[in-house]
């Protein structure tokens, strides 16, 4: 059913990507016409700043902006609109949580992450640990790149204050089963934060069902614009932590001496927000809703299974991450013996296959596997099995060239 | 497949001046943390002239071929002349124009050589 979804993206139907197999979707996805048109229309017909002007244009802009918040709420099934905070991206959302929450912790308190985290869900915590004398611990992963469930109980104790982990690894493709970790975190009275930057583009996420304190994702990895991210925070949690950025919009009362804070969500939205980007994100999430999760999940399960089956047959190619399709998505990082990831990416580029090479913002994870870099092909709704074949063909050509 | 034209693959597969220079008068190393590429240059200077050169390293085809081409090019040349080498020089040596991200691979060897010659910047 998604066979013609490429036509919905102008970069493929008319732009520079006409013949391109774009396999760098874990870095960023392309934008469908509906998102571009909605943003363009907003700037042309309804643009004004939000939450301030009393004239009609400003009120309409505010209505559109807040309608997008409601779309986001529904998308992740949050209880209230006020639990949706607009940020710049996942990285900013995670910094907000880490910086605001950690200042309430005591020296010796523990932050629990996993060995597969992206730098965005690692460095902010690491810095807070240094600043407030906290301890960061990492749930280990197996050689296959899955969380080692047997070790879970060793990592929770009375000092565990926050567990922050990815719902889908941007390198391994692993989709950790969150429930057992959330249950342990609850028993330890720890907060649970989910980095859903990858996950939200691949399967439905229900924050109430999961029962988590916060969740972060970006617009640009889910067919929306850059410069817009989301932080979901459960109401009690967001009320319990201090603001992150101070200044305009986020205040209630201000005197020359002091200020008080606006209620949620405004408390965490200082300054003029990226209004058109919020509206673009709303359009992107509606786009996903129209395609439908069952169709998307089936398409991606097919790509995952096919990708694994053909890549594992390529001589001298090693997939970093699970070799079986259960609880993993269509992100494949790999190495090819005797071929540097840069060279592989360059040769693939010459045959119009766009992949990523490098450490994919997960240096510690690469070091753990004894690597400095890998090549990554990541798939989404508009990708096809034929593109996987082109990838494999390109890899074989590269091997021939350098042999 | 412009990047991998014959001269580059040849230098990658049969690197010139590859190895160690025991009595080197200068050594310099440069690496790119993002991909693990590294190049180490060793030079011997006499009257400000490069009389011997060797390099070692690991990394992508471009980074290694560039080191080989550069070593071959600078031997016998004055230090002062090499100090004028820049991005353009490397592009000329390689006979290709890599994109901005790949150009960093090619520039690694120039960086290492300049360190070995104690040329700043």
PDB file of C-alpha atoms in Angstrom, chain B residues 39-102:
ATOM      1  CA  UNK B  39      48.269   9.640   9.336  1.00  0.00           C
ATOM      2  CA  UNK B  40      51.765   9.899  10.744  1.00  0.00           C
ATOM      3  CA  UNK B  41      54.534  11.639   8.784  1.00  0.00           C
ATOM      4  CA  UNK B  42      58.268  11.417   9.416  1.00  0.00           C
ATOM      5  CA  UNK B  43      60.712  13.627   7.588  1.00  0.00           C
ATOM      6  CA  UNK B  44      64.412  14.207   7.392  1.00  0.00           C
ATOM      7  CA  UNK B  45      65.522  17.735   6.573  1.00  0.00           C
ATOM      8  CA  UNK B  46      68.932  18.823   5.337  1.00  0.00           C
ATOM      9  CA  UNK B  47      69.488  22.508   4.612  1.00  0.00           C
ATOM     10  CA  UNK B  48      65.741  22.992   4.869  1.00  0.00           C
ATOM     11  CA  UNK B  49      65.192  20.457   2.116  1.00  0.00           C
ATOM     12  CA  UNK B  50      63.164  17.250   2.562  1.00  0.00           C
ATOM     13  CA  UNK B  51      65.737  14.557   1.849  1.00  0.00           C
ATOM     14  CA  UNK B  52      63.803  11.580   3.195  1.00  0.00           C
ATOM     15  CA  UNK B  53      60.182  10.938   4.044  1.00  0.00           C
ATOM     16  CA  UNK B  54      58.007   8.134   5.329  1.00  0.00           C
ATOM     17  CA  UNK B  55      54.443   7.846   6.505  1.00  0.00           C
ATOM     18  CA  UNK B  56      52.155   5.359   8.106  1.00  0.00           C
ATOM     19  CA  UNK B  57      48.490   5.384   8.901  1.00  0.00           C
ATOM     20  CA  UNK B  58      45.104   3.827   8.651  1.00  0.00           C
ATOM     21  CA  UNK B  59      41.819   4.892   7.213  1.00  0.00           C
ATOM     22  CA  UNK B  60      39.814   5.357   4.080  1.00  0.00           C
ATOM     23  CA  UNK B  61      41.165   5.213   0.546  1.00  0.00           C
ATOM     24  CA  UNK B  62      41.243   8.988   0.186  1.00  0.00           C
ATOM     25  CA  UNK B  63      43.174   9.635   3.392  1.00  0.00           C
ATOM     26  CA  UNK B  64      45.786   6.990   2.609  1.00  0.00           C
ATOM     27  CA  UNK B  65      46.151   7.738  -1.111  1.00  0.00           C
ATOM     28  CA  UNK B  66      46.516  11.446  -0.300  1.00  0.00           C
ATOM     29  CA  UNK B  67      49.390  10.683   2.091  1.00  0.00           C
ATOM     30  CA  UNK B  68      51.129   8.599  -0.549  1.00  0.00           C
ATOM     31  CA  UNK B  69      50.683  11.256  -3.267  1.00  0.00           C
ATOM     32  CA  UNK B  70      51.830  13.983  -0.923  1.00  0.00           C
ATOM     33  CA  UNK B  71      54.957  12.091   0.169  1.00  0.00           C
ATOM     34  CA  UNK B  72      55.904  11.468  -3.442  1.00  0.00           C
ATOM     35  CA  UNK B  73      55.321  15.103  -4.316  1.00  0.00           C
ATOM     36  CA  UNK B  74      57.274  16.783  -1.538  1.00  0.00           C
ATOM     37  CA  UNK B  75      60.436  14.737  -1.446  1.00  0.00           C
ATOM     38  CA  UNK B  76      63.368  16.911  -2.529  1.00  0.00           C
ATOM     39  CA  UNK B  77      61.381  20.101  -2.009  1.00  0.00           C
ATOM     40  CA  UNK B  78      62.191  23.010   0.299  1.00  0.00           C
ATOM     41  CA  UNK B  79      60.305  23.280   3.561  1.00  0.00           C
ATOM     42  CA  UNK B  80      59.311  26.816   2.662  1.00  0.00           C
ATOM     43  CA  UNK B  81      57.603  25.680  -0.504  1.00  0.00           C
ATOM     44  CA  UNK B  82      55.617  22.969   1.264  1.00  0.00           C
ATOM     45  CA  UNK B  83      54.495  25.519   3.828  1.00  0.00           C
ATOM     46  CA  UNK B  84      52.442  27.140   1.061  1.00  0.00           C
ATOM     47  CA  UNK B  85      50.486  23.953   0.360  1.00  0.00           C
ATOM     48  CA  UNK B  86      46.768  24.220   1.012  1.00  0.00           C
ATOM     49  CA  UNK B  87      43.422  22.631   0.141  1.00  0.00           C
ATOM     50  CA  UNK B  88      43.897  23.536  -3.508  1.00  0.00           C
ATOM     51  CA  UNK B  89      47.251  21.779  -3.624  1.00  0.00           C
ATOM     52  CA  UNK B  90      45.700  18.585  -2.323  1.00  0.00           C
ATOM     53  CA  UNK B  91      42.846  18.770  -4.845  1.00  0.00           C
ATOM     54  CA  UNK B  92      45.414  19.196  -7.636  1.00  0.00           C
ATOM     55  CA  UNK B  93      47.469  16.266  -6.382  1.00  0.00           C
ATOM     56  CA  UNK B  94      44.441  14.006  -6.169  1.00  0.00           C
ATOM     57  CA  UNK B  95      43.068  15.226  -9.509  1.00  0.00           C
ATOM     58  CA  UNK B  96      39.561  15.116  -8.036  1.00  0.00           C
ATOM     59  CA  UNK B  97      37.357  17.465  -6.056  1.00  0.00           C
ATOM     60  CA  UNK B  98      35.869  15.679  -3.069  1.00  0.00           C
ATOM     61  CA  UNK B  99      32.822  17.127  -1.299  1.00  0.00           C
ATOM     62  CA  UNK B 100      33.467  19.179   1.840  1.00  0.00           C
ATOM     63  CA  UNK B 101      33.059  16.177   4.147  1.00  0.00           C
ATOM     64  CA  UNK B 102      35.421  13.956   2.202  1.00  0.00           C
TER      65      UNK B 102
END
